[in-house]
Amino acid sequence: MQNSFAYFVDQLINGLTLGSIYGLIAIGYTMVYGIIGMINFAHGEIFMIGSFVSIITFLILGMAGVTWVPLALLIVLIVAMLLTSIYGWTLERVAYRPLRGSPRLAALITAIGMSIFLQNYVQLLQGARNKPMQPVISGGVTVMQDQGYVVSLSYMQMIIIVVTVVLMAAFTLMITRTSLGRAQRACEQDRNMAALIGVNVDRTISLTFVVGAMLASVAGLMFLLYYGVIDFFIGFLAGIKAFTAAVLGGIGSLPGAMLGGLLIGLIEAFWSGYFTVEYKDVAAFSILVLVLVFRPSGLLGKPDIEKV
Amino acid sequence: MTAQAAAAGGAPDAEIPGGGAASITVEHLTMRFGGLIAIDDVSLQAATGRITAVIGPNGAGKTTVFNCLTGFYKPSVGRLILHHPRHDYLLERLEGYRTAQDAGVARTFQNIRLFPRMTVLENLIVAQHNKLMRASGYTVLGLFGFKGYRDAEAKAVELARYWLDRIHLTDKADWDAGNLPYGDQRRLEIARAMCTEPLLLCLDEPAAGLNPRESHELNSLLTYIRDQHKIGVLLIEHDMSVVMHISDHIIVLDYGRKISDGTPEQVRNDPAVIRAYLGDDEEGGGGPS
């Protein structure tokens, strides 16, 4: 069965779905790294909060009687993006901005501290138990059949892949074409100079966190819909995987984050499909180690060559 | 003698050598770094529509004055008043980016600080960031392509094109700025500063490292800016061929103090300046033959 082409296609679909979610989170890591040179380890928790906001909004909508799925999804999407981005903004304002200009280590430790804080915050408010949700979107189409093995593409998987492609296109457009995107790139390349031509650097950094949190919240919502169960700890593993994806693609590089996310998703899916599910995390993190050893600048990152 | 008097007095209402209305007034600026006094009670004025050069031997405190003007340093003592048509701004109280955004002070650096991985055109458009942010409803409307934003964007590109023409880089508009030859990068920096539509342009050694032809081009660019845009240009420069050619007004600093202030003619013949540049002479005050 494992030798059939259908099985391969099945894993490919799983990998793309998973990779989409990782990619959306990875953008947040790489964007923040690009602009202020720190790893925001609390970003995984922002993703988790996105999931929780989504499930709570679903429950409220259910009680309010909004049962038409497209409308409910749209409302949840908007509420999740809005509330999660407030978390992202607050995180930067409270924990990182006061440390601007202090040594990198201080910012790193604060980020880890915020990560632990947010995990416990959600655990205390929402409890430590798994939060299951009824599947909202079910069904799918059969892609192919081979030697009795049926490959199906669920509507949920389609939505995840399409939404990710759309968001990444919109995001790329924002970075390359809008004045906010230009300001972000300017701040990334020379923050002092950006201020001297009138760019409000602090606001640009805040908006970077907001955009990153929005993308993570969409990932959180899709994670919830896809797996149907979340808990306060999902941000940790997903966050670290997305971070691995960002490093694999080249931290600071936006196309790199998207590519890295996709690759990590595929590696995990194929590893689980052809070897053992138990070791899929080992595979993903071995990639992190290998990349750090052999190509620290990542696949699409530019090596740091200092001009002398 | 007149130069000496101006140097000693520094009265804000005195007429500025070289003429013109004041663009910036610096009063009793003092900058201490611990025990080191980098600038010691310097008062000066630069006029709109004039080129004012700040010269002096290395370590005289020229760049420190610029750093105070653009908010990098908070002066220990003194006031920096920018005369804006709306109202006067006290530059020492403005927070970083507001110096450029509100007061209209732009500057360039000794070492080139373009955004190397953005195109030449983008470097000029990002300098018009605030206009565009407002027009785009802080990007939200811009993403949906609202007309007001597209118009503002078109205008920004137009202004950028205008400056590209002035600095002869139109055909390299899509190059990454970091790949330009040195002389082009220098001119692009000035064009980028001009795209912020400043009232006062501070240039820190714009002619450094330029060959004679490039330095000649720079002269005509600076005089063009002065004559056509009528803004104040404050210039730190070592290249005397640039300074004497295009300045209307020269201020000489030495060891953090102002030793001379006047028209190029006055400064050239000021014994204090000659002493600072050529060393103390036995005869004292003998001009070059």
Coordinates of C-alpha atoms in Angstrom, one line a residue:
Chain A
M1 CA 0.0 0.0 0.0
Q2 CA 2.8 2.4 0.9
N3 CA 4.3 1.9 -2.6
S4 CA 1.2 3.1 -4.4
F5 CA 1.2 6.5 -6.0
A6 CA -2.1 7.2 -4.3
Y7 CA -0.6 6.9 -0.9
F8 CA 2.1 9.4 -2.0
V9 CA -0.6 11.9 -3.1
D10 CA -2.4 11.5 0.2
Q11 CA 0.7 12.4 2.1
L12 CA 1.4 15.3 -0.2
I13 CA -2.1 16.7 0.6
N14 CA -1.5 16.2 4.3
G15 CA 1.9 17.9 4.1
L16 CA 0.6 20.9 2.2
T17 CA -2.2 21.4 4.7
L18 CA 0.2 21.2 7.6
G19 CA 2.8 23.3 5.8
S20 CA 0.3 26.0 5.2
I21 CA -0.4 26.4 8.9
Y22 CA 3.3 26.4 9.7
G23 CA 4.0 28.9 6.9
L24 CA 1.4 31.4 8.2
I25 CA 3.0 31.3 11.7
A26 CA 6.5 31.3 10.4
I27 CA 5.9 34.7 8.7
G28 CA 5.3 36.2 12.1
Y29 CA 8.7 35.0 13.3
T30 CA 10.6 36.0 10.3
M31 CA 9.0 39.5 10.0
V32 CA 9.7 40.4 13.6
Y33 CA 13.3 39.0 13.3
G34 CA 13.8 41.1 10.2
I35 CA 12.7 44.4 11.8
I36 CA 14.0 44.2 15.3
G37 CA 16.4 41.3 15.2
M38 CA 14.8 39.3 18.0
I39 CA 13.1 35.9 18.0
N40 CA 9.6 36.4 19.4
F41 CA 9.2 33.1 21.2
A42 CA 5.8 34.1 22.4
H43 CA 4.5 34.0 18.8
G44 CA 3.4 30.4 19.1
E45 CA 1.2 31.5 22.0
I46 CA -0.3 34.2 19.9
F47 CA -1.3 31.4 17.5
M48 CA -2.8 29.4 20.4
I49 CA -4.7 32.5 21.6
G50 CA -6.1 32.8 18.0
S51 CA -7.4 29.3 18.3
F52 CA -9.0 30.0 21.7
V53 CA -10.6 33.2 20.5
S54 CA -12.0 31.3 17.6
I55 CA -13.5 28.4 19.6
I56 CA -15.0 30.9 22.1
T57 CA -16.5 32.9 19.3
F58 CA -17.9 29.8 17.7
L59 CA -19.6 28.8 21.0
I60 CA -21.1 32.3 21.4
L61 CA -22.4 32.3 17.9
G62 CA -23.8 28.8 18.4
M63 CA -25.7 30.1 21.5
A64 CA -26.8 33.2 19.6
G65 CA -28.2 30.9 16.9
V66 CA -26.0 31.9 14.0
T67 CA -25.8 28.5 12.3
W68 CA -25.2 29.4 8.7
V69 CA -21.6 28.2 8.4
P70 CA -20.2 30.7 6.0
L71 CA -21.5 33.6 8.1
A72 CA -20.3 32.1 11.3
L73 CA -16.8 31.5 9.8
L74 CA -16.6 35.0 8.6
I75 CA -17.5 36.5 11.9
V76 CA -15.1 34.1 13.7
L77 CA -12.4 35.1 11.3
I78 CA -12.8 38.8 11.9
V79 CA -13.2 38.5 15.6
A80 CA -10.1 36.2 15.9
M81 CA -8.0 38.5 13.8
L82 CA -9.1 41.6 15.7
L83 CA -8.6 40.2 19.2
T84 CA -5.5 38.3 18.5
S85 CA -3.8 41.3 16.9
I86 CA -4.6 43.3 20.1
Y87 CA -2.7 40.6 21.9
G88 CA 0.2 40.9 19.5
W89 CA 0.2 44.7 19.8
T90 CA 0.1 44.6 23.6
L91 CA 2.8 42.0 23.8
E92 CA 5.2 44.3 21.9
R93 CA 4.1 47.4 23.7
V94 CA 4.4 45.9 27.2
A95 CA 7.2 43.4 26.9
Y96 CA 9.5 44.3 24.0
R97 CA 9.4 48.1 23.5
P98 CA 10.8 49.0 26.9
L99 CA 13.7 46.7 26.1
R100 CA 14.5 48.3 22.8
G101 CA 18.2 49.0 22.7
S102 CA 19.0 46.6 25.5
P103 CA 21.2 43.5 24.9
R104 CA 19.6 40.8 22.7
L105 CA 19.7 38.3 25.5
A106 CA 17.3 40.4 27.6
A107 CA 14.8 40.5 24.8
L108 CA 15.1 36.8 24.2
I109 CA 14.6 35.9 27.9
T110 CA 11.6 38.3 28.0
A111 CA 10.1 36.5 24.9
I112 CA 10.4 33.1 26.6
G113 CA 8.9 34.6 29.8
M114 CA 6.0 36.0 27.8
S115 CA 5.5 32.6 26.2
I116 CA 5.2 30.9 29.6
F117 CA 3.1 33.7 30.9
L118 CA 0.6 33.5 28.0
Q119 CA 0.4 29.7 28.3
N120 CA -0.4 29.9 32.0
Y121 CA -2.8 32.8 31.4
V122 CA -4.9 30.7 29.0
Q123 CA -4.6 27.6 31.2
L124 CA -5.9 29.5 34.2
L125 CA -8.7 31.2 32.3
Q126 CA -9.8 28.3 30.2
G127 CA -8.6 25.2 32.1
A128 CA -6.0 22.7 31.2
R129 CA -8.4 20.2 29.6
N130 CA -8.7 19.6 25.8
K131 CA -11.3 21.8 24.1
P132 CA -13.0 19.7 21.5
M133 CA -15.2 21.2 18.8
Q134 CA -17.8 19.7 16.5
P135 CA -16.6 19.6 12.9
V136 CA -18.0 22.7 11.2
I137 CA -17.0 21.8 7.7
S138 CA -17.2 18.2 6.6
G139 CA -17.1 16.3 3.4
G140 CA -14.7 16.4 0.5
V141 CA -14.0 15.0 -2.9
T142 CA -12.2 11.9 -4.0
V143 CA -9.1 12.8 -5.9
M144 CA -8.1 9.4 -7.1
Q145 CA -8.3 5.7 -6.4
D146 CA -5.5 3.3 -6.8
Q147 CA -5.4 -0.4 -5.9
G148 CA -8.3 0.1 -3.6
Y149 CA -6.7 3.0 -1.8
V150 CA -8.9 6.1 -1.9
V151 CA -7.3 9.5 -1.8
S152 CA -9.7 12.3 -0.8
L153 CA -9.3 16.0 -0.4
S154 CA -11.5 17.3 2.3
Y155 CA -13.2 20.7 1.9
M156 CA -11.3 21.8 5.1
Q157 CA -8.0 21.0 3.5
M158 CA -9.0 22.9 0.4
I159 CA -10.0 25.9 2.4
I160 CA -6.7 25.8 4.4
I161 CA -4.6 25.7 1.3
V162 CA -6.6 28.3 -0.6
V163 CA -6.8 30.7 2.4
T164 CA -3.1 30.4 2.9
V165 CA -2.3 31.1 -0.7
V166 CA -4.6 34.1 -0.7
L167 CA -3.2 35.5 2.5
M168 CA 0.4 35.0 1.4
A169 CA -0.4 36.8 -1.9
A170 CA -2.1 39.7 0.0
F171 CA 0.8 39.8 2.4
T172 CA 3.4 39.9 -0.3
L173 CA 1.5 42.7 -2.0
M174 CA 1.4 44.6 1.3
I175 CA 5.2 44.3 1.8
T176 CA 6.1 45.2 -1.8
R177 CA 3.5 47.7 -2.8
T178 CA 2.1 49.6 0.2
S179 CA 3.7 52.4 2.1
L180 CA 3.6 50.3 5.3
G181 CA 5.5 47.6 3.6
R182 CA 8.1 50.0 2.3
A183 CA 8.4 51.5 5.8
Q184 CA 8.9 48.0 7.2
R185 CA 11.6 47.2 4.8
A186 CA 13.3 50.6 5.4
C187 CA 13.2 50.0 9.2
E188 CA 14.6 46.5 8.6
Q189 CA 17.6 47.9 6.7
D190 CA 18.4 51.0 8.7
R191 CA 16.2 51.9 11.6
N192 CA 17.8 55.2 12.5
M193 CA 17.8 56.4 8.9
A194 CA 14.2 55.5 8.5
A195 CA 13.4 57.7 11.5
L196 CA 15.4 60.5 9.8
I197 CA 13.2 60.5 6.8
G198 CA 10.1 60.7 9.0
V199 CA 9.1 57.1 9.4
N200 CA 7.6 56.5 12.8
V201 CA 9.7 53.5 13.7
D202 CA 7.8 52.5 16.8
R203 CA 4.5 52.5 15.1
T204 CA 5.9 50.5 12.2
I205 CA 7.2 47.8 14.6
S206 CA 3.8 47.7 16.4
L207 CA 2.1 47.2 13.1
T208 CA 4.5 44.4 12.2
F209 CA 3.4 42.6 15.4
V210 CA -0.2 43.2 14.5
V211 CA 0.2 41.8 11.0
G212 CA 2.1 38.8 12.3
A213 CA -0.6 38.2 15.0
M214 CA -3.4 38.4 12.4
L215 CA -1.7 35.7 10.2
A216 CA -1.1 33.6 13.3
S217 CA -4.8 33.9 14.3
V218 CA -5.9 32.7 10.9
A219 CA -3.6 29.7 11.3
G220 CA -5.1 29.2 14.8
L221 CA -8.6 29.2 13.4
M222 CA -7.7 26.7 10.7
F223 CA -5.9 24.5 13.2
L224 CA -9.0 24.4 15.3
L225 CA -11.2 23.6 12.3
Y226 CA -8.8 20.9 11.0
Y227 CA -8.0 19.0 14.1
G228 CA -11.2 19.8 16.1
V229 CA -9.4 19.9 19.4
I230 CA -7.1 22.4 21.1
D231 CA -5.5 23.1 24.4
F232 CA -3.3 25.7 26.0
F233 CA -0.2 23.9 25.0
I234 CA -0.6 23.8 21.2
G235 CA 1.3 27.0 20.7
F236 CA 4.5 25.6 22.0
L237 CA 5.1 22.8 19.5
A238 CA 3.5 24.7 16.5
G239 CA 5.5 27.7 17.4
I240 CA 8.8 25.8 17.6
K241 CA 8.0 24.1 14.3
A242 CA 7.2 27.4 12.6
F243 CA 10.4 28.8 14.0
T244 CA 12.2 25.8 12.5
A245 CA 10.5 26.6 9.2
A246 CA 11.6 30.2 9.4
V247 CA 15.2 29.2 10.0
L248 CA 15.1 26.6 7.3
G249 CA 13.9 29.2 4.8
G250 CA 16.3 31.8 6.1
I251 CA 15.2 33.9 9.0
G252 CA 14.4 37.4 7.9
S253 CA 13.3 36.2 4.5
L254 CA 9.6 36.3 3.8
P255 CA 9.5 33.9 0.8
G256 CA 11.8 31.8 2.9
A257 CA 9.3 31.5 5.7
M258 CA 6.6 30.4 3.3
L259 CA 8.8 27.9 1.7
G260 CA 10.2 26.7 5.0
G261 CA 6.7 26.2 6.4
L262 CA 5.7 24.1 3.4
L263 CA 8.9 22.0 3.6
I264 CA 8.5 21.3 7.3
G265 CA 4.9 20.3 6.7
L266 CA 5.9 18.0 3.9
I267 CA 8.8 16.4 5.8
E268 CA 6.5 15.7 8.7
A269 CA 3.8 14.2 6.6
F270 CA 6.1 12.0 4.6
W271 CA 8.0 10.9 7.6
S272 CA 4.8 9.9 9.4
G273 CA 3.5 8.3 6.2
Y274 CA 6.6 6.2 5.3
F275 CA 8.5 5.8 8.6
T276 CA 6.9 6.3 12.0
V277 CA 4.5 8.8 13.4
E278 CA 6.3 8.8 16.7
Y279 CA 9.4 10.2 15.3
K280 CA 7.9 13.0 13.1
D281 CA 9.0 15.7 15.5
V282 CA 12.5 14.3 15.6
A283 CA 12.6 14.5 11.8
A284 CA 11.5 18.1 11.9
F285 CA 14.0 19.2 14.5
S286 CA 16.8 17.2 13.0
I287 CA 16.3 19.5 10.0
L288 CA 16.7 22.5 12.3
V289 CA 20.0 21.1 13.5
L290 CA 21.3 20.3 10.1
V291 CA 20.3 23.7 8.7
L292 CA 22.0 25.5 11.6
V293 CA 25.2 23.4 11.1
F294 CA 25.5 23.5 7.3
R295 CA 23.6 26.5 6.1
P296 CA 22.9 28.9 9.0
S297 CA 21.5 31.5 6.6
G298 CA 18.8 29.2 5.5
L299 CA 17.6 28.3 2.0
L300 CA 16.7 31.8 0.8
G301 CA 18.5 33.9 3.4
K302 CA 21.5 35.9 2.4
P303 CA 24.7 34.9 4.1
D304 CA 26.1 37.6 6.3
I305 CA 29.2 38.8 4.5
E306 CA 30.7 41.8 6.1
K307 CA 32.3 44.3 3.9
V308 CA 35.7 45.3 5.1
Chain B
M1 CA 36.3 92.5 11.9
T2 CA 32.6 92.1 11.2
A3 CA 33.1 88.4 11.2
Q4 CA 34.7 88.6 14.6
A5 CA 31.9 90.7 16.0
A6 CA 29.2 88.2 14.8
A7 CA 31.2 85.3 16.2
A8 CA 31.4 87.0 19.6
G9 CA 27.9 88.3 19.8
G10 CA 25.8 85.6 18.2
A11 CA 22.7 87.8 18.7
P12 CA 19.7 86.1 17.2
D13 CA 18.4 89.1 15.6
A14 CA 21.6 90.1 13.9
E15 CA 21.5 90.0 10.1
I16 CA 22.8 86.8 8.7
P17 CA 26.0 87.0 6.7
G18 CA 25.0 86.2 3.1
G19 CA 21.5 87.5 3.6
G20 CA 18.2 85.7 3.7
A21 CA 15.6 85.0 6.5
A22 CA 16.7 82.6 9.2
S23 CA 15.8 79.0 8.7
I24 CA 17.4 77.7 11.8
T25 CA 18.7 79.6 14.9
V26 CA 21.1 77.8 17.3
E27 CA 21.5 79.5 20.6
H28 CA 24.3 78.8 23.0
L29 CA 24.6 75.2 22.0
T30 CA 26.8 73.2 24.4
M31 CA 27.3 69.4 24.2
R32 CA 29.3 67.6 26.9
F33 CA 30.1 63.9 26.8
G34 CA 31.2 63.3 30.4
G35 CA 34.2 65.6 30.9
L36 CA 34.7 66.2 27.2
I37 CA 33.2 69.4 25.8
A38 CA 32.4 68.7 22.1
I39 CA 30.6 71.9 21.5
D40 CA 31.1 74.9 23.6
D41 CA 28.5 77.7 23.5
V42 CA 28.0 77.9 19.8
S43 CA 25.4 80.2 18.4
L44 CA 24.7 80.3 14.7
Q45 CA 22.0 81.0 12.1
A46 CA 21.5 79.6 8.7
A47 CA 19.2 81.3 6.2
T48 CA 16.5 79.9 3.8
G49 CA 17.5 80.1 0.2
R50 CA 21.1 80.1 1.1
I51 CA 23.9 77.6 1.5
T52 CA 25.6 77.8 4.8
A53 CA 28.8 75.8 5.2
V54 CA 30.2 74.6 8.5
I55 CA 33.9 74.0 8.3
G56 CA 36.7 73.4 10.7
P57 CA 39.5 71.0 11.3
N58 CA 38.8 67.3 12.2
G59 CA 37.2 67.0 15.7
A60 CA 35.9 70.6 15.7
G61 CA 32.4 69.4 16.5
K62 CA 30.7 69.8 13.1
T63 CA 29.0 66.5 13.0
T64 CA 28.0 66.8 16.7
V65 CA 26.1 70.0 15.7
F66 CA 24.2 68.0 13.1
N67 CA 23.5 65.2 15.5
C68 CA 22.0 67.7 17.9
L69 CA 19.9 69.2 15.1
T70 CA 18.5 65.8 14.0
G71 CA 17.7 64.5 17.5
F72 CA 20.5 62.0 17.8
Y73 CA 21.9 63.9 20.8
K74 CA 20.1 65.9 23.4
P75 CA 22.2 69.1 23.8
S76 CA 23.5 69.7 27.4
V77 CA 22.7 73.4 27.0
G78 CA 21.1 75.6 24.4
R79 CA 18.2 76.0 22.1
L80 CA 17.8 74.9 18.5
I81 CA 14.9 76.8 16.9
L82 CA 13.6 75.8 13.5
H83 CA 11.6 78.6 11.9
H84 CA 8.7 76.8 10.3
P85 CA 5.9 78.8 8.5
R86 CA 3.4 77.4 11.0
H87 CA 5.3 78.0 14.1
D88 CA 8.8 77.7 15.5
Y89 CA 10.0 74.2 16.5
L90 CA 12.4 73.6 19.3
L91 CA 14.3 70.7 17.8
E92 CA 15.9 69.6 21.1
R93 CA 12.4 68.7 22.3
L94 CA 11.3 66.7 19.3
E95 CA 11.2 63.0 19.4
G96 CA 13.3 61.2 16.7
Y97 CA 11.1 60.9 13.6
R98 CA 9.3 64.1 14.3
T99 CA 12.3 66.1 13.4
A100 CA 11.8 65.1 9.8
Q101 CA 8.0 64.7 9.8
D102 CA 6.9 67.9 11.6
A103 CA 9.8 70.3 11.6
G104 CA 11.1 69.4 8.1
V105 CA 14.8 68.8 8.8
A106 CA 16.5 66.2 6.5
R107 CA 20.0 65.1 6.7
T108 CA 22.6 62.9 5.0
F109 CA 25.6 61.2 6.6
Q110 CA 29.3 61.1 6.0
N111 CA 29.0 57.4 5.2
I112 CA 26.2 56.5 2.9
R113 CA 23.1 55.2 4.5
L114 CA 20.7 54.4 1.7
F115 CA 18.4 51.4 2.0
P116 CA 20.6 49.1 -0.1
R117 CA 18.1 46.4 -0.8
M118 CA 15.4 48.7 -2.0
T119 CA 15.3 50.1 -5.5
V120 CA 16.4 53.6 -6.3
L121 CA 12.8 54.6 -6.9
E122 CA 11.6 53.0 -3.6
N123 CA 14.3 54.9 -1.7
L124 CA 12.7 58.1 -2.9
I125 CA 9.1 56.9 -2.3
V126 CA 9.7 55.7 1.2
A127 CA 10.9 59.2 2.0
Q128 CA 7.4 60.3 1.4
H129 CA 6.0 57.8 3.8
N130 CA 3.9 60.0 6.0
K131 CA 2.0 61.6 3.1
L132 CA 1.3 58.1 1.8
M133 CA 0.3 56.7 5.2
R134 CA -2.3 59.4 5.7
A135 CA -3.6 59.0 2.1
S136 CA -3.8 55.3 2.4
G137 CA -5.8 55.4 5.7
Y138 CA -2.8 53.7 7.3
T139 CA -2.5 51.1 4.6
V140 CA -6.0 49.6 5.2
L141 CA -7.6 51.6 2.4
G142 CA -4.5 51.3 0.3
L143 CA -4.7 47.5 0.2
F144 CA -8.1 47.8 -1.5
G145 CA -6.8 50.3 -4.0
F146 CA -8.9 53.4 -3.1
K147 CA -8.6 56.3 -5.5
G148 CA -7.2 58.8 -3.0
Y149 CA -4.4 56.5 -2.2
R150 CA -3.6 55.7 -5.9
D151 CA -3.5 59.5 -6.6
A152 CA -1.2 60.1 -3.7
E153 CA 1.0 57.2 -4.8
A154 CA 1.1 58.6 -8.3
K155 CA 2.1 62.0 -7.0
A156 CA 4.8 60.4 -4.9
V157 CA 6.2 58.7 -7.9
E158 CA 6.0 61.9 -9.8
L159 CA 8.1 63.7 -7.2
A160 CA 10.5 60.8 -7.2
R161 CA 10.9 61.0 -11.0
Y162 CA 11.5 64.7 -10.8
W163 CA 14.4 64.1 -8.4
L164 CA 15.7 61.2 -10.4
D165 CA 15.9 63.5 -13.4
R166 CA 17.8 66.1 -11.4
I167 CA 20.4 63.6 -10.3
H168 CA 20.6 61.8 -13.7
L169 CA 19.5 58.4 -12.4
T170 CA 16.2 58.0 -14.3
D171 CA 17.5 55.1 -16.3
K172 CA 18.7 53.3 -13.1
A173 CA 15.4 53.7 -11.2
D174 CA 14.9 50.0 -10.8
W175 CA 18.4 49.2 -9.6
D176 CA 19.0 48.2 -6.1
A177 CA 20.4 51.3 -4.4
G178 CA 23.3 49.2 -3.0
N179 CA 24.5 48.4 -6.5
L180 CA 24.9 52.0 -7.6
P181 CA 28.4 53.5 -8.1
Y182 CA 29.5 55.6 -5.2
G183 CA 28.9 59.0 -6.7
D184 CA 25.4 58.1 -7.7
Q185 CA 24.7 56.9 -4.2
R186 CA 25.7 60.3 -2.8
R187 CA 23.4 62.1 -5.1
L188 CA 20.6 59.7 -4.4
E189 CA 21.0 60.3 -0.7
I190 CA 20.5 64.0 -1.3
A191 CA 17.5 63.4 -3.5
R192 CA 16.0 61.1 -0.9
A193 CA 16.4 63.8 1.7
M194 CA 14.7 66.3 -0.7
C195 CA 11.8 63.9 -1.2
T196 CA 10.9 64.5 2.5
E197 CA 10.2 68.1 1.3
P198 CA 12.4 69.6 4.0
L199 CA 12.8 73.2 5.1
L200 CA 16.4 72.6 6.1
L201 CA 18.7 70.2 4.5
C202 CA 21.8 69.2 6.5
L203 CA 24.5 67.5 4.4
D204 CA 27.4 65.9 6.1
E205 CA 30.4 66.0 3.8
P206 CA 28.5 65.3 0.6
A207 CA 31.7 65.7 -1.5
A208 CA 33.8 63.2 0.4
G209 CA 35.2 60.6 -2.0
L210 CA 33.9 62.2 -5.1
N211 CA 36.1 62.8 -8.1
P212 CA 36.4 66.4 -9.6
R213 CA 33.7 65.8 -12.2
E214 CA 31.3 64.3 -9.6
S215 CA 32.0 67.1 -7.2
H216 CA 31.2 69.6 -9.9
E217 CA 27.9 67.9 -10.5
L218 CA 27.2 68.1 -6.8
N219 CA 27.8 71.8 -6.8
S220 CA 25.3 72.3 -9.5
L221 CA 22.8 70.1 -7.7
L222 CA 23.2 72.1 -4.4
T223 CA 22.9 75.4 -6.1
Y224 CA 19.8 74.1 -8.0
I225 CA 18.2 73.1 -4.6
R226 CA 19.1 76.5 -3.2
D227 CA 17.8 78.6 -6.1
Q228 CA 14.7 76.5 -7.1
H229 CA 13.5 75.2 -3.8
K230 CA 14.6 78.1 -1.7
I231 CA 15.2 76.0 1.4
G232 CA 18.1 76.3 3.9
V233 CA 21.1 74.1 3.1
L234 CA 23.5 73.5 5.9
L235 CA 26.7 71.8 4.7
I236 CA 29.7 70.3 6.5
E237 CA 32.5 70.1 4.0
H238 CA 36.2 69.8 3.8
D239 CA 36.5 70.2 0.1
M240 CA 37.3 74.0 -0.1
S241 CA 36.6 74.0 -3.9
V242 CA 33.0 73.1 -3.0
V243 CA 32.8 75.4 0.0
M244 CA 34.2 78.5 -1.5
H245 CA 32.3 78.0 -4.7
I246 CA 28.8 77.6 -3.6
S247 CA 28.4 78.8 0.0
D248 CA 26.8 82.1 0.8
H249 CA 27.8 82.0 4.4
I250 CA 30.5 80.1 6.2
I251 CA 30.8 79.2 9.9
V252 CA 34.1 78.0 11.2
L253 CA 34.4 75.8 14.2
D254 CA 37.6 74.8 16.0
Y255 CA 37.7 72.8 19.2
G256 CA 34.0 73.1 19.7
R257 CA 34.0 76.8 19.5
K258 CA 32.9 79.1 16.8
I259 CA 35.9 81.1 15.6
S260 CA 34.5 82.8 12.6
D261 CA 31.2 83.5 10.9
G262 CA 30.7 85.5 7.7
T263 CA 30.7 85.5 3.9
P264 CA 33.3 83.4 2.1
E265 CA 35.3 86.6 1.5
Q266 CA 35.3 87.5 5.2
V267 CA 36.1 84.1 6.4
R268 CA 38.9 83.6 3.9
N269 CA 40.7 86.6 5.3
D270 CA 39.9 86.0 8.9
P271 CA 43.2 85.7 10.8
A272 CA 41.6 83.3 13.3
V273 CA 40.7 80.9 10.6
I274 CA 44.1 81.0 9.0
R275 CA 45.6 80.3 12.4
A276 CA 43.3 77.3 13.0
Y277 CA 44.0 75.8 9.6
L278 CA 47.7 76.6 9.2
G279 CA 48.8 76.7 12.8
D280 CA 50.1 79.6 14.9
D281 CA 52.5 81.8 13.0
E282 CA 55.3 83.7 14.7
E283 CA 54.1 86.9 13.0
G284 CA 50.5 86.1 14.0
G285 CA 47.7 86.8 11.6
G286 CA 49.8 86.9 8.5
G287 CA 47.6 85.9 5.6
P288 CA 48.8 83.5 2.9
S289 CA 50.8 85.2 0.2

